[in-house]
mmCIF file of C-alpha atoms in Angstrom:
data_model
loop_
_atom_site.group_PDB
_atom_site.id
_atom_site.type_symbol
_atom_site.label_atom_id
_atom_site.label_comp_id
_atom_site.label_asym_id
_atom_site.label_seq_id
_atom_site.Cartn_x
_atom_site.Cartn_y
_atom_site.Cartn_z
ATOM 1 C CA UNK T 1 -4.514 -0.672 -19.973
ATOM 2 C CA UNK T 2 -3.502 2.945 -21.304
ATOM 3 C CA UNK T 3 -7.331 4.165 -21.669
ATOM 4 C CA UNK T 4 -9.762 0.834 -19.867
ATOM 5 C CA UNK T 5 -12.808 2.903 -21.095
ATOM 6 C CA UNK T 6 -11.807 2.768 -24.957
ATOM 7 C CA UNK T 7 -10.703 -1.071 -24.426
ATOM 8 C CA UNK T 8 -14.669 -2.144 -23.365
ATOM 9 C CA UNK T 9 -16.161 -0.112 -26.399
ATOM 10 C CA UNK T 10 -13.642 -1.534 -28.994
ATOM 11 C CA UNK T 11 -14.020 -5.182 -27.543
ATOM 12 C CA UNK T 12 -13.956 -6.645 -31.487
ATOM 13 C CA UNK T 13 -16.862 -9.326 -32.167
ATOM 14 C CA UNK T 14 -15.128 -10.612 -35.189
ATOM 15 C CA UNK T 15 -12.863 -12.601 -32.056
ATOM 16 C CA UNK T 16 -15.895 -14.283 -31.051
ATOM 17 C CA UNK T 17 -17.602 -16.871 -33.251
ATOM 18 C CA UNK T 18 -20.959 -17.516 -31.415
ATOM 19 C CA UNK T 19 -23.507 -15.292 -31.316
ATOM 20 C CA UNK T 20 -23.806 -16.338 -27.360
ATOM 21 C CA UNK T 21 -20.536 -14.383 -26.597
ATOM 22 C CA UNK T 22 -22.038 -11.611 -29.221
ATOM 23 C CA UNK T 23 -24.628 -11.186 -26.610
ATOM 24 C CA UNK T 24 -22.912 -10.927 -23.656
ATOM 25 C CA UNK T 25 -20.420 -8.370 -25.161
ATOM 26 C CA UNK T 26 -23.573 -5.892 -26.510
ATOM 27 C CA UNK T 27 -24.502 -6.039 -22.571
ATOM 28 C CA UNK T 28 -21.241 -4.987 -21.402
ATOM 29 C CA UNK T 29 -21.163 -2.244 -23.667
ATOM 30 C CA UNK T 30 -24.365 -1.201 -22.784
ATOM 31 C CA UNK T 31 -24.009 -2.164 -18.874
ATOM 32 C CA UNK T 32 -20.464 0.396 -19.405
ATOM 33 C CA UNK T 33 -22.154 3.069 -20.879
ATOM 34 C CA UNK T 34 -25.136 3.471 -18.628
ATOM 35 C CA UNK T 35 -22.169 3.033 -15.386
ATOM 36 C CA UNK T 36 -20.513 6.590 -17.321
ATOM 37 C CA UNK T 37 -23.711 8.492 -16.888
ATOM 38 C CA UNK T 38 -24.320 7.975 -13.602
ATOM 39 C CA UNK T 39 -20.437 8.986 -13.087
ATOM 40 C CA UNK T 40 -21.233 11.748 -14.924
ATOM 41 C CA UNK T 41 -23.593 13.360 -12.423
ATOM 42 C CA UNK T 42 -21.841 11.399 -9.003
ATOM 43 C CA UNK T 43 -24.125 11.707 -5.451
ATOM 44 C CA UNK T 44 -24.003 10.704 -2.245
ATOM 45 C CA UNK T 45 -26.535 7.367 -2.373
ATOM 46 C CA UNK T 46 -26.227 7.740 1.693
ATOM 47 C CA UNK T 47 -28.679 10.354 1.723
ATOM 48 C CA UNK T 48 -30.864 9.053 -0.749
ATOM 49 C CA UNK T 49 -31.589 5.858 1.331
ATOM 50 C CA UNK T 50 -31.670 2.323 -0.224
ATOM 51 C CA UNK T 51 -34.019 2.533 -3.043
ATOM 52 C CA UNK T 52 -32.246 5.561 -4.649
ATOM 53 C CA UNK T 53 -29.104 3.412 -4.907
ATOM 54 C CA UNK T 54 -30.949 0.099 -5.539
ATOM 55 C CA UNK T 55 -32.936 1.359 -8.299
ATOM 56 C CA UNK T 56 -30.537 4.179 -10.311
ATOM 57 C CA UNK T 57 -27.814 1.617 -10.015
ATOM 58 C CA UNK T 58 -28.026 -2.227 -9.461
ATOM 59 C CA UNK T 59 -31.532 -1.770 -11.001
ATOM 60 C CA UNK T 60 -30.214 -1.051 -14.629
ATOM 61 C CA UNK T 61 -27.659 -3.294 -14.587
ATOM 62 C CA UNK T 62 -30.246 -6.089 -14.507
ATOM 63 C CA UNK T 63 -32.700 -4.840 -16.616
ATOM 64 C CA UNK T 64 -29.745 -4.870 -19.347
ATOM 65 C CA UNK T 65 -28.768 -7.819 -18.477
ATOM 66 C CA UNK T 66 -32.377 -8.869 -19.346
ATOM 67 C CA UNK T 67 -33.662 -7.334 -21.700
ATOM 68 C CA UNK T 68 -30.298 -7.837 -24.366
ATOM 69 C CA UNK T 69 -29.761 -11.683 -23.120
ATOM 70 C CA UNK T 70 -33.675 -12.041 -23.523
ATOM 71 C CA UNK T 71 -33.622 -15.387 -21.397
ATOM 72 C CA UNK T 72 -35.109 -13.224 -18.227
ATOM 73 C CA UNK T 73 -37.820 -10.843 -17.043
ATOM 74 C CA UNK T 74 -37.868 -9.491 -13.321
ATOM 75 C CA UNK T 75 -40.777 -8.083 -10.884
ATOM 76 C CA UNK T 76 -39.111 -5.649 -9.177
ATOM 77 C CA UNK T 77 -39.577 -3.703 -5.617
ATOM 78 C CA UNK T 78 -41.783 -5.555 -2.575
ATOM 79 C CA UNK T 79 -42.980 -8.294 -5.181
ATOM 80 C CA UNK T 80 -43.994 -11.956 -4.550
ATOM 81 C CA UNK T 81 -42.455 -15.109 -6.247
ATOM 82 C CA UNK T 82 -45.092 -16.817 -8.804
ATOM 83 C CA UNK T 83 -46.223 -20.644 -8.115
ATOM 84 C CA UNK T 84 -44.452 -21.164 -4.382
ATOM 85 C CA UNK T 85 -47.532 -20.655 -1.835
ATOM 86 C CA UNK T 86 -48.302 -23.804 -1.719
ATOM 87 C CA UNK T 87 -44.192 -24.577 -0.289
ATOM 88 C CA UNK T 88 -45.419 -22.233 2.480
ATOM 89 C CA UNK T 89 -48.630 -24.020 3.200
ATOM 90 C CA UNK T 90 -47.257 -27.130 3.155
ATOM 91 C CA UNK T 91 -44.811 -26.414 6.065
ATOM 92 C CA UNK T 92 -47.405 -24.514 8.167
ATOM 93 C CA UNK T 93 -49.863 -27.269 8.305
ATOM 94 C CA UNK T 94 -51.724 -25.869 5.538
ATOM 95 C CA UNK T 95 -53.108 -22.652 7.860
ATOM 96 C CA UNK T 96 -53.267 -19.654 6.121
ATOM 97 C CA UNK T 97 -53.225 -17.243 8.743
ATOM 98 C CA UNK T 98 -49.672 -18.590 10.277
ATOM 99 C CA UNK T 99 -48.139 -18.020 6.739
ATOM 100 C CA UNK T 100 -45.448 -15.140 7.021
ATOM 101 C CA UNK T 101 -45.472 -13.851 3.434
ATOM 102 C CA UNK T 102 -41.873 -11.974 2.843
ATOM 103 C CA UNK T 103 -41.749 -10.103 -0.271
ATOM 104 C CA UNK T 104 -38.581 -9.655 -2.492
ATOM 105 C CA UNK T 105 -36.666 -6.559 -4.047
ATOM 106 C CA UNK T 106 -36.240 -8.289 -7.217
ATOM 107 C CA UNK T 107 -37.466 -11.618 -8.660
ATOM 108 C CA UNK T 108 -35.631 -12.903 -12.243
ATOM 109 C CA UNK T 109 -37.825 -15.404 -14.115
ATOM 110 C CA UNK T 110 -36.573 -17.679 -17.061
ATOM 111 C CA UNK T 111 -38.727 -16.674 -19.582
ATOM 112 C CA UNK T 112 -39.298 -20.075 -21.365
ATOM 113 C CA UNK T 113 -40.372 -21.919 -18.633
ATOM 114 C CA UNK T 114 -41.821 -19.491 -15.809
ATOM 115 C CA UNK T 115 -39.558 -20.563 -13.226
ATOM 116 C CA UNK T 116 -38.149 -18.307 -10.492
ATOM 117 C CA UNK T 117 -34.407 -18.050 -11.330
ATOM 118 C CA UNK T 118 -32.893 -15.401 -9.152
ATOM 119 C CA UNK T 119 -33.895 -13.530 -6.246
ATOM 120 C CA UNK T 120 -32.161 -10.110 -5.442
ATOM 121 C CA UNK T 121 -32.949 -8.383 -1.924
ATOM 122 C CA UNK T 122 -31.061 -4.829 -0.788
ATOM 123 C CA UNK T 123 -30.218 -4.261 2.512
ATOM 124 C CA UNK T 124 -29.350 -0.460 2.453
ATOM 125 C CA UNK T 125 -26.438 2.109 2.561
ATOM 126 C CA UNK T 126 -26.072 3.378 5.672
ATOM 127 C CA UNK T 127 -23.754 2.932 8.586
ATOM 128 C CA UNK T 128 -26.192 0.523 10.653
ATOM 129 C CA UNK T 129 -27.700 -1.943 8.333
ATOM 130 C CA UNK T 130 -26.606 -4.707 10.272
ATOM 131 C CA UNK T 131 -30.410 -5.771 11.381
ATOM 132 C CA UNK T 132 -31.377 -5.738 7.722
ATOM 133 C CA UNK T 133 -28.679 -7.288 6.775
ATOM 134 C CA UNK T 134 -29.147 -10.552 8.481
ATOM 135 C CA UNK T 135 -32.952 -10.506 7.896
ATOM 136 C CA UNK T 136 -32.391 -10.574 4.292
ATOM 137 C CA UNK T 137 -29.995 -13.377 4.447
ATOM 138 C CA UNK T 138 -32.402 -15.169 6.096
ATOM 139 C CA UNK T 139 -35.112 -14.096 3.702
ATOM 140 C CA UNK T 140 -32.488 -15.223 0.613
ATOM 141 C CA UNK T 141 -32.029 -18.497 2.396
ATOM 142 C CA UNK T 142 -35.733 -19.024 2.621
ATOM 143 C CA UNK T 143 -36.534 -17.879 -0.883
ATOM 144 C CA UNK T 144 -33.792 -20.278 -2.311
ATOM 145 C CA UNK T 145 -35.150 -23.223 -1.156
ATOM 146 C CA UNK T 146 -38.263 -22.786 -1.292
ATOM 147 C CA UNK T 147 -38.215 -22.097 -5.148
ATOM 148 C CA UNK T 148 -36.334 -25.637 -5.882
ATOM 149 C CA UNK T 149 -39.005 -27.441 -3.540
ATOM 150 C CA UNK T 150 -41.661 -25.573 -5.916
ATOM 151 C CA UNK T 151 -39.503 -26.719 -9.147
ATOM 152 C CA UNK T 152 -39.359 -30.431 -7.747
ATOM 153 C CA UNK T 153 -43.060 -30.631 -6.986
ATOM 154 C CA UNK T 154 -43.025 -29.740 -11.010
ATOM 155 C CA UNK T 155 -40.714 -32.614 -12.179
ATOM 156 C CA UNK T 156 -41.522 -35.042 -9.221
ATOM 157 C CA UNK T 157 -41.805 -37.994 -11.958
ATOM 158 C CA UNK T 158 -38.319 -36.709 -13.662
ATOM 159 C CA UNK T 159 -35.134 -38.642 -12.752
ATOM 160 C CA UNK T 160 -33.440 -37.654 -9.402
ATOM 161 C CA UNK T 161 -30.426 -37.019 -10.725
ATOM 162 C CA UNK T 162 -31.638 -35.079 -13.358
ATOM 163 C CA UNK T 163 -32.881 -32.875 -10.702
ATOM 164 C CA UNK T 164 -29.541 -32.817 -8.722
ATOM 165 C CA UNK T 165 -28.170 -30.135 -11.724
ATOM 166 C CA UNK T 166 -31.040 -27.782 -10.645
ATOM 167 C CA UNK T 167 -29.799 -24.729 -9.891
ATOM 168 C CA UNK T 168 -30.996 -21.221 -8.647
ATOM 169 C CA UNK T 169 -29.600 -17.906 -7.823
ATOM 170 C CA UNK T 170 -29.811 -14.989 -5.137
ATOM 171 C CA UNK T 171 -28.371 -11.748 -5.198
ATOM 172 C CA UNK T 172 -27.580 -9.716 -1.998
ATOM 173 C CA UNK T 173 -26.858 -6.237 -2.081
ATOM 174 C CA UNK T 174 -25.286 -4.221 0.459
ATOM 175 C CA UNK T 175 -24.150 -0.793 -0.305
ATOM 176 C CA UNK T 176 -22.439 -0.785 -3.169
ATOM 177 C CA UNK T 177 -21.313 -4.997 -2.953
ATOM 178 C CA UNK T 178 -23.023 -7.703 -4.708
ATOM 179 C CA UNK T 179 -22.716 -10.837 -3.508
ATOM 180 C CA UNK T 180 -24.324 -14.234 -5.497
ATOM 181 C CA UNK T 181 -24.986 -17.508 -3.770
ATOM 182 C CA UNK T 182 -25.653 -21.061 -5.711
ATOM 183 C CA UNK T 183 -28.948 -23.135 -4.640
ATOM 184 C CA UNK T 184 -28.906 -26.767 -4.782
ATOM 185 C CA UNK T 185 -30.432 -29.848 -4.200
ATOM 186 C CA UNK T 186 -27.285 -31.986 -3.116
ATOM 187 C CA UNK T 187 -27.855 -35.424 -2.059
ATOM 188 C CA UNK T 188 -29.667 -35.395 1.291
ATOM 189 C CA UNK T 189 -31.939 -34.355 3.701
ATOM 190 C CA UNK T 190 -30.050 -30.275 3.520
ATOM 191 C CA UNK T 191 -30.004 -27.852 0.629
ATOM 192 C CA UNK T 192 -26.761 -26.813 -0.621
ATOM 193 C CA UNK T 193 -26.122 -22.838 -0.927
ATOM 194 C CA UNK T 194 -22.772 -21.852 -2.199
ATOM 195 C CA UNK T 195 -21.770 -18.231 -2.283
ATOM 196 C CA UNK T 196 -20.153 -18.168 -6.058
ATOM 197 C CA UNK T 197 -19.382 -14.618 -6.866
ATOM 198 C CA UNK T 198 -19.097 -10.978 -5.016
ATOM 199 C CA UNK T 199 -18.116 -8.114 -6.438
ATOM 200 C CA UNK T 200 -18.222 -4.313 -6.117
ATOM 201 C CA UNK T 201 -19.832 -1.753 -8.624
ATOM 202 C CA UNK T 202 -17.812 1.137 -9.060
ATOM 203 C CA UNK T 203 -19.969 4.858 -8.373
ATOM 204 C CA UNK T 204 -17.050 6.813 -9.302
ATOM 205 C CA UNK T 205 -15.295 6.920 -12.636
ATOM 206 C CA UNK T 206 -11.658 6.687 -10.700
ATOM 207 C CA UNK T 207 -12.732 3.298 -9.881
ATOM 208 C CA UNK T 208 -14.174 2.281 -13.259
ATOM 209 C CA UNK T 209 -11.882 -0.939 -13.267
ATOM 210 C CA UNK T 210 -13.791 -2.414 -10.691
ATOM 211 C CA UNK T 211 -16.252 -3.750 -13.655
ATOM 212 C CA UNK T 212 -14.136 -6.329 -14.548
ATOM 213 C CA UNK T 213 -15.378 -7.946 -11.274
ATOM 214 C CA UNK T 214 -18.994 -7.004 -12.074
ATOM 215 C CA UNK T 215 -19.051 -8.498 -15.362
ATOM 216 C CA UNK T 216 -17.951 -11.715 -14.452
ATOM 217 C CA UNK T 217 -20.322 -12.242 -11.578
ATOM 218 C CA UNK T 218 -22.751 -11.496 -14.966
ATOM 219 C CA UNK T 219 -21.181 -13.877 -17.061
ATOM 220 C CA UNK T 220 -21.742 -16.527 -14.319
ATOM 221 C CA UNK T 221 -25.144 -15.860 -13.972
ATOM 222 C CA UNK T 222 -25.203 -15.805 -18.543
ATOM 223 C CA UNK T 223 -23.404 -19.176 -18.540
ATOM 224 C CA UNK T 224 -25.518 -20.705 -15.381
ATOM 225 C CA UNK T 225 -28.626 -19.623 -17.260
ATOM 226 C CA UNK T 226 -27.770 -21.525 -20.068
ATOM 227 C CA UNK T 227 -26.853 -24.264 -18.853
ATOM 228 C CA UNK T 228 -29.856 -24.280 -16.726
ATOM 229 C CA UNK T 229 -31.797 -24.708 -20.698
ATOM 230 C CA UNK T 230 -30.258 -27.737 -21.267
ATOM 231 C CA UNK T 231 -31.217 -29.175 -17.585
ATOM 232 C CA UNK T 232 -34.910 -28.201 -18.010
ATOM 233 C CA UNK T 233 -35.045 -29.440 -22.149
ATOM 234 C CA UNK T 234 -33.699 -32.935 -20.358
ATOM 235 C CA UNK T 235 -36.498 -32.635 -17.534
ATOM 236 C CA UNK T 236 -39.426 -31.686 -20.033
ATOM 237 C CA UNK T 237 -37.979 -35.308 -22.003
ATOM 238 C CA UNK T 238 -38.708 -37.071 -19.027
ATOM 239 C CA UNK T 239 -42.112 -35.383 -17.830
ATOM 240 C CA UNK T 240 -43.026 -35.923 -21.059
ATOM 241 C CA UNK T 241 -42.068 -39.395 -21.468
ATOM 242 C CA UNK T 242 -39.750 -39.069 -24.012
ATOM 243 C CA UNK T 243 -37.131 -40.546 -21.517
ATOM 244 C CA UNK T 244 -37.995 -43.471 -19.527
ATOM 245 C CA UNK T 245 -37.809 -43.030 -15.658
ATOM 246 C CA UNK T 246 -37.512 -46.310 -13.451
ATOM 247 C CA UNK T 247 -40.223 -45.475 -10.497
ATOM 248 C CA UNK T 248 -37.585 -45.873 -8.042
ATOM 249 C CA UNK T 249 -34.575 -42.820 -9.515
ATOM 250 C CA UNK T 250 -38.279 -40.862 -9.679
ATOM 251 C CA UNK T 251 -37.927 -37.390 -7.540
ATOM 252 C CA UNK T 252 -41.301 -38.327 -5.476
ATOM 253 C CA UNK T 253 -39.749 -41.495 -4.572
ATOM 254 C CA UNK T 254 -36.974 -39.452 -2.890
ATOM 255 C CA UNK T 255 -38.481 -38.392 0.385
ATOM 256 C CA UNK T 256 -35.289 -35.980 1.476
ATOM 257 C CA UNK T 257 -36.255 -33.919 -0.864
ATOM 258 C CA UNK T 258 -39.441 -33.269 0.674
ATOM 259 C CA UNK T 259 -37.921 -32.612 4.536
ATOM 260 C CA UNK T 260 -38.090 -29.479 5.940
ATOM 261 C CA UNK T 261 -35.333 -27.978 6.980
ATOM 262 C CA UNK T 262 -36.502 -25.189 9.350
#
């Protein structure tokens, strides 16, 4: 492309006939335009430590992402996920005191149904990050599975394989890389975490065509919300009764589920 800047902004939505892939191409207008101001003014995010990056940056992006897709809304910076304490309690023998509480950069939750969708944790910009690094992998792990044992405490009467298309997401940033990994249920006794998409956002305008990689990690995340509606509209028909559910393909009937895998 002659001019890759002019291409986004003249991205035609006459060549799109759903108003889903309307959406998505308002946010990478948007997402483009707020990347040119911060090339506009460029810095070194080194010396401005991990926040400074985390939140002028990555931050935006997801707040965009959010607030134009309207099918999320985050907690962001040393926040909690909602509804999972008692996944901790459970596998500590129900002591309070021995509960490590680890708290998360950035939590996404589906609006419609209050569940915790994404996680997002940044693990710095320096040189030696590589302690941090591997802490919040661990801490991504743990958050990932822990929300889909909360969600299947939810839909325990719901058909198990129903619950197999469960999916949720967590985003690890280091410097300026994001990388996305897939939580699962699978089929037994282990969670399944996938990593699905990794990209790089570009700081600099001379490397502006690095976006193409950023927006389709996005669109992943876009398409996996949506089809994540259609798994929980199915679940809420068989909570509800609406669907019948033989006792025996019910989730609380399938113990693996309910292992712990420390």
């Amino acid at each position: 492309m002659s001019n890759f800047s002019q291409e986004i902004f003249n991205i035609d939505h006459c060549s799109y006939v759903t108003s889903v892939n309307s959406t998505f191409i308002d946010f990478i207008k948007q997402s483009y335009n707020d990347l040119c101001i911060c090339w506009n003014d460029t810095r070194d995010y080194q010396l401005g430590g991990e926040r400074t990056l985390f939140s002028e940056v990555f931050l935006q992006q997801f707040k965009l992402f959010a607030k134009m897709t309207k099918l999320l809304y985050f907690k962001w910076i040393e926040k909690k996920m909602n509804n999972t304490d008692h996944v901790w309690l459970a596998k500590k023998n129900y002591v309070k005191k021995d509960v490590q509480l680890k708290l998360l950069d950035g939590i996404g939750i589906m609006k419609k149904n209050g569940v915790n969708f994404m996680m997002i944790e940044s693990s710095g910009v320096g040189d030696d990050i590589y302690t941090h690094t591997l802490e919040d992998t661990i801490k991504n792990l743990k958050h990932g599975s822990d929300s889909l044992a909360s969600i299947l405490c939810d839909y325990q009467y719901c058909d198990n394989n129903t619950t197999q298309e469960l999916v949720v997401l967590t985003c690890h940033i280091i410097k300026n890389k994001l990388t996305i990994m897939k939580y699962s249920p699978g089929n037994s006794s282990k969670w399944v975490a996938v990593e699905v998409r990794s990209c790089t956002i570009p700081l600099a305008y001379e490397n502006r065509k690095d976006v193409i990689k950023l927006y389709e990690a996005f669109a992943y995340i876009y398409s996996t919300l949506k089809e994540q509606l259609n798994v929980y509209d199915r679940l809420a028909d068989e909570r509800l009764g609406f669907v019948v559910v033989k006792e025996e393909d019910m989730v609380r009937n399938c113990s693996h589920f309910f292992i712990s895998n420390d």
